[in-house]
Amino acid sequence: MTTAPTIPGDAGQAIALDVDDIQAGALSERPSPYVGRYLLLRVDDPRHGRELVRRLAAVAAIGPDTPGSAADAWTTVAFTYRGLEKLGVPPASLAGFAPEFREGMAARAQELGDVGESSPEHWEEPLGSPDVHVAISVLAPDAARLGAVAERARAASDDLGGVEVIWRQDCYQLPSGRTSFGFKDGIGQPDVEGSGRPLRNPTEEPIKAGEFVLGYPDETGSLPPMPSPDVLGRNGTYLVFRKLHTRVAAYRRFLRERAADRAEEELLGAKMVGRWPSGAPLAVAPDGDDPGLGADPARNNAFRYGDDRRGLKCPAGAHSRRANPRDALEHEMSVDTRLHRMIRRGTSYGPPLPAGVLDDDDQDRGIIFVFAGTHLDRQFEFVKTQWLNDGVFIGTPEEKDPLVGGSDGHGTFTIPHRPIRRRLTEKPPFVVTRGGDYLFAPGLRAMRWIADLDT
Amino acid sequence: MTTMTATDVQSARPGLRVGTTSEFTLFFRVRPGHGEAIRQALQDLQNSDGYRPGDYRIPIAVIHEARFALFDDDTRLLFATSFDGSWDAYMLDFASKPLQLFAAIFEHVEGYEGLPDLAAVKNFILDAQVTAAAYARNYPGTVKQLRKATALEEAFQRVLDDPGAEGALQNPVLQPLLDQAADA
C-alpha cells in the first residue's frame, strides 16, 4: 500500500489513506464554479465492457492532484450491481456487496419514500432500469476543460460496439453560484480523518475514514463490510445518485403567499433550509444573511446547535439541521450522529428560473444528488427515512423535511419563534425524484482487476 | 408514520409498533451463580440518576419506560421497554451508546462478551429479542411530545391559579382553553 504523507494540523493524522488508489471524485470537493457531465452506459458485450473499464481506470487515475497533469477535472467511474454482474464479477464476489446496492434504488422506492409522482414508474428512462451498468461523472472548472476530459472518457467507448451510452445529463453551477432554490449548497461536509484535506468544522472530531472508504476502520472500530477479494473492495465507496427535479415556481409562490413582504419571504426560505441564501448558517446568523460568513469555508461549517435546542434560531425541522443535526441530539443518548454522516457531491442541472418569476416554465431543473459512503443503510437510507421523511426524532412525527421530505400537499412546517411559533401549512411538494441508482465506485486497482477478469 | 398501526408492522422485523412507538422485549439467561450480582446491579441502576422513582429523566430520551424483571429464581432476566422510532434503523446507535449504560447488568447474562463489534451486538440482541404477541398503547405520541404536553399542562395550571385567569380567558381566541378550564 502506498501511503499518503500526513500533514500536521489537517485531517490526516491518525490513518493514512491510500489516496492514489481512491477515485478522486469521492474525497475531492467539486470545483467552484463547475461544469459537469453524467453518462450512463449499457454493456452488451462483457469483453468490450471490461476493455472500457481498463481505459476508464486510466482516465480516472488523472486528477487535479496528479503531478505534472494539467487536467483540472475529476472523472469518477462507478457501477450498478447489474453492471458488475454483466462485467463478469464472480457470484462469490457479488454476494459480498451491501444488500441495498444489490437490490438497486428502484427496488427501495417504498422504503425511501419515492412514491406517487416520485415512484419509479414515473422515472426518466433509463434511470432505475436494468440497462444501467456503468456511470461516469466528469466535473471541471469550465467548459473547455470539461470538454477535454469528457472527450477522453467518451473516446474510451468509441470503438467498443458492445458498450453504449444510454443517458447523458449536463450540469453546471448557476451564475449565482447557488441551487435552483437560490441557496449556496454543498457546505456541511464531514471532515474525513486521513484525507489530508483542511478541517472545516473544528467543533467536531474528523469522521473515521472507514465511514467513506472501504478497507479502513469506521466509527464502530470495525472494517465496513466489503466484497472479496480484498482488491475489489479496498479503496472503493458506494455512491447514491439521484436526479431530483425542483419545483422552483411552486416554492416561490408558497413563500410569496405566506410572507408579508420580500424580507419575510427570505426569512421563511432560510428557516426551511437552515441557511441564508449566501450559505450563512442560521445558527450563527439568526437575524439576517451574512454573505461574508456564507462565503468563508473556515466559518460556514463551524457551528453547533447545542445553545438552540428549541430551534428559535434554526428550526429543528430545517433541511440542513435534519440532514446533519450535529450536537442537537447529543443529550438524548439515543443516537450517535457520527454513524449517519454523508459526503455529498451534488450538482445543479437545468436553467435557473429567472428572478421574480412565479409561474412554472416547464423547464427541467434541479439537483443531481450524489452521496458517497461505505454504509448505504445507516448513512443515506437512515438519513432519508428517519430524519428527512419522518419527524419522530424531533418530536413532530407528522412533519417531514420541508424541501425533500415529500408531501401530499398537506405538509406542515413549524418555525419556533417568540412570542408565538409560526406554522406553515398546506405545503406542496417542491422536489420530485426523477430517478437514480445505487452505485459502487471501486478503487483504481479494483477497476484493473475487473478489467482483467476472464469469465 | 402517525397512521401506522400494529397491523402495518413488517413481520420480518422484531418488535411491534403502534404509531410512533415500538415495543422492545428481551429475555436473557443469567449466568450460573450471578443471580445475586445481577440483582445488585439492578438495584444500583434503580439508584442512579433518572432511574429513581419519580426522576422521570431516563438518560435515554426516546424510551417511555424501562423494566427489568428477574424470574425463575433469578436465573432469567426480562428487559422490556417502549421506544420512539425504528429499532431497525437505530440498532447500531443503541449499541454505540445506550447499551453501554447497561453493561454492568448485561455482564451477568449469557452471550454478553463485551460486545466488541456490531456483529456481536446484533447477535446478542437478536438472540434475546422476542416480538410481543400483543401490544397496545393508551396514548399516542413520542416522549418528546408527552414531555411538551406535560410542560404545557403545568403552564396552564399556573394560568388558572391566577385570579385574573377567568377574565383573561374571555377573549374568543382562547375559547379552546376556556373549554378545558372547568375541570382542568
CSV table of N, CA and C in Angstrom, one decimal, chain A residues 111 220 222 329-337 339-340 378 382 386-387 390 392-395 397-398, chain B residues 1-2 13 17 20 59-62 84-86 89-90 92-93 96-98 101 117-118 142 144-145:
chain,number,residue,atom,x,y,z
A,111,GLU,N,-39.4,2.2,0.6
A,111,GLU,CA,-38.7,2.5,1.8
A,111,GLU,C,-38.2,3.9,1.8
A,220,THR,N,-17.4,2.5,14.2
A,220,THR,CA,-17.6,1.4,15.2
A,220,THR,C,-16.3,0.7,15.6
A,222,SER,N,-14.7,-1.2,13.5
A,222,SER,CA,-14.6,-2.3,12.6
A,222,SER,C,-14.4,-1.9,11.2
A,329,LEU,N,-28.8,16.4,19.1
A,329,LEU,CA,-29.4,15.2,19.7
A,329,LEU,C,-28.5,14.5,20.8
A,330,GLU,N,-27.3,15.2,21.0
A,330,GLU,CA,-26.3,14.5,21.8
A,330,GLU,C,-26.8,14.2,23.2
A,331,HIS,N,-27.6,15.0,23.8
A,331,HIS,CA,-28.1,14.8,25.2
A,331,HIS,C,-29.1,13.7,25.3
A,332,GLU,N,-29.5,13.2,24.2
A,332,GLU,CA,-30.6,12.2,24.3
A,332,GLU,C,-30.1,10.8,24.4
A,333,MET,N,-28.8,10.6,24.2
A,333,MET,CA,-28.2,9.2,24.4
A,333,MET,C,-28.8,8.2,23.5
A,334,SER,N,-29.6,8.5,22.5
A,334,SER,CA,-30.2,7.5,21.7
A,334,SER,C,-29.7,7.4,20.3
A,335,VAL,N,-28.9,8.4,19.9
A,335,VAL,CA,-28.5,8.4,18.5
A,335,VAL,C,-27.0,8.8,18.5
A,336,ASP,N,-26.2,8.2,17.7
A,336,ASP,CA,-24.8,8.5,17.5
A,336,ASP,C,-24.7,9.1,16.1
A,337,THR,N,-24.7,10.5,16.1
A,337,THR,CA,-24.8,11.1,14.8
A,337,THR,C,-23.6,10.8,13.9
A,339,LEU,N,-22.5,8.1,13.1
A,339,LEU,CA,-22.8,6.9,12.3
A,339,LEU,C,-23.7,7.3,11.1
A,340,HIS,N,-24.1,8.5,11.0
A,340,HIS,CA,-25.1,8.9,10.0
A,340,HIS,C,-24.6,10.1,9.1
A,378,ARG,N,-27.0,2.7,7.0
A,378,ARG,CA,-27.1,3.6,8.1
A,378,ARG,C,-26.6,5.0,7.8
A,382,PHE,N,-30.7,5.8,6.3
A,382,PHE,CA,-31.1,6.3,7.6
A,382,PHE,C,-31.5,7.7,7.6
A,386,GLN,N,-35.3,8.3,8.4
A,386,GLN,CA,-35.5,8.7,9.8
A,386,GLN,C,-35.5,10.2,10.0
A,387,TRP,N,-34.7,10.9,9.3
A,387,TRP,CA,-34.5,12.3,9.5
A,387,TRP,C,-35.2,13.2,8.5
A,390,ASP,N,-39.3,11.7,8.1
A,390,ASP,CA,-40.0,11.4,9.3
A,390,ASP,C,-39.6,12.4,10.4
A,392,VAL,N,-40.3,11.9,13.9
A,392,VAL,CA,-40.3,11.3,15.3
A,392,VAL,C,-39.1,11.8,16.1
A,393,PHE,N,-38.0,11.8,15.4
A,393,PHE,CA,-36.7,12.1,16.2
A,393,PHE,C,-36.7,13.6,16.7
A,394,ILE,N,-37.5,14.5,16.2
A,394,ILE,CA,-37.6,15.8,16.8
A,394,ILE,C,-38.9,16.1,17.4
A,395,GLY,N,-39.7,15.1,17.6
A,395,GLY,CA,-40.9,15.2,18.4
A,395,GLY,C,-42.1,15.8,17.6
A,397,PRO,N,-43.9,14.0,14.7
A,397,PRO,CA,-44.0,12.9,13.8
A,397,PRO,C,-44.7,13.2,12.5
A,398,GLU,N,-45.5,14.2,12.5
A,398,GLU,CA,-46.3,14.4,11.3
A,398,GLU,C,-45.6,15.3,10.3
B,1,MET,N,-46.2,8.6,9.2
B,1,MET,CA,-46.0,7.5,10.1
B,1,MET,C,-47.0,7.4,11.2
B,2,THR,N,-47.6,8.5,11.5
B,2,THR,CA,-48.5,8.5,12.7
B,2,THR,C,-49.7,7.6,12.5
B,13,ARG,N,-39.4,-8.0,10.8
B,13,ARG,CA,-38.6,-7.3,11.8
B,13,ARG,C,-39.1,-7.5,13.2
B,17,ARG,N,-45.0,-2.3,16.5
B,17,ARG,CA,-45.0,-0.9,16.6
B,17,ARG,C,-46.5,-0.4,16.6
B,20,THR,N,-45.9,5.9,16.7
B,20,THR,CA,-44.5,6.2,16.6
B,20,THR,C,-43.7,5.3,17.5
B,59,PRO,N,-31.8,8.6,31.1
B,59,PRO,CA,-30.8,9.2,30.2
B,59,PRO,C,-31.1,9.0,28.7
B,60,ILE,N,-31.7,7.9,28.4
B,60,ILE,CA,-32.0,7.6,27.0
B,60,ILE,C,-33.4,8.2,26.7
B,61,ALA,N,-33.3,9.3,25.9
B,61,ALA,CA,-34.5,10.2,25.8
B,61,ALA,C,-35.7,9.6,25.0
B,62,VAL,N,-35.5,8.5,24.3
B,62,VAL,CA,-36.5,8.0,23.4
B,62,VAL,C,-37.3,6.9,24.0
B,84,ASP,N,-39.4,5.3,20.9
B,84,ASP,CA,-39.9,6.0,19.8
B,84,ASP,C,-38.9,5.8,18.6
B,85,GLY,N,-39.4,5.5,17.5
B,85,GLY,CA,-38.6,5.3,16.3
B,85,GLY,C,-38.5,3.9,15.8
B,86,SER,N,-37.6,3.6,14.9
B,86,SER,CA,-37.4,2.3,14.3
B,86,SER,C,-36.3,1.6,14.9
B,89,ALA,N,-33.5,0.8,12.3
B,89,ALA,CA,-32.7,1.9,11.9
B,89,ALA,C,-31.7,2.3,13.0
B,90,TYR,N,-32.1,2.1,14.3
B,90,TYR,CA,-31.4,2.7,15.4
B,90,TYR,C,-30.5,1.6,16.1
B,92,LEU,N,-27.7,0.1,15.6
B,92,LEU,CA,-26.3,0.4,15.8
B,92,LEU,C,-26.1,1.6,16.8
B,93,ASP,N,-27.0,2.6,16.7
B,93,ASP,CA,-26.9,3.7,17.7
B,93,ASP,C,-27.1,3.1,19.1
B,96,SER,N,-24.0,1.6,20.2
B,96,SER,CA,-22.9,2.5,20.4
B,96,SER,C,-23.0,3.2,21.7
B,97,LYS,N,-24.2,3.6,22.2
B,97,LYS,CA,-24.3,4.4,23.4
B,97,LYS,C,-25.1,3.7,24.5
B,98,PRO,N,-26.4,3.7,24.3
B,98,PRO,CA,-27.3,3.2,25.4
B,98,PRO,C,-26.9,1.9,26.0
B,101,LEU,N,-24.7,1.7,28.8
B,101,LEU,CA,-25.2,2.1,30.1
B,101,LEU,C,-25.6,0.9,30.9
B,117,ASP,N,-17.9,-5.7,18.6
B,117,ASP,CA,-18.3,-5.2,17.3
B,117,ASP,C,-19.7,-5.3,17.1
B,118,LEU,N,-20.1,-4.8,15.9
B,118,LEU,CA,-21.6,-4.7,15.6
B,118,LEU,C,-22.2,-6.1,15.5
B,142,THR,N,-44.8,10.7,21.0
B,142,THR,CA,-43.4,10.4,21.4
B,142,THR,C,-43.1,10.9,22.8
B,144,LYS,N,-40.9,13.0,23.5
B,144,LYS,CA,-40.7,14.5,23.3
B,144,LYS,C,-42.1,15.2,23.4
B,145,GLN,N,-43.0,14.6,22.7
B,145,GLN,CA,-44.4,15.3,22.6
B,145,GLN,C,-45.0,15.2,24.0
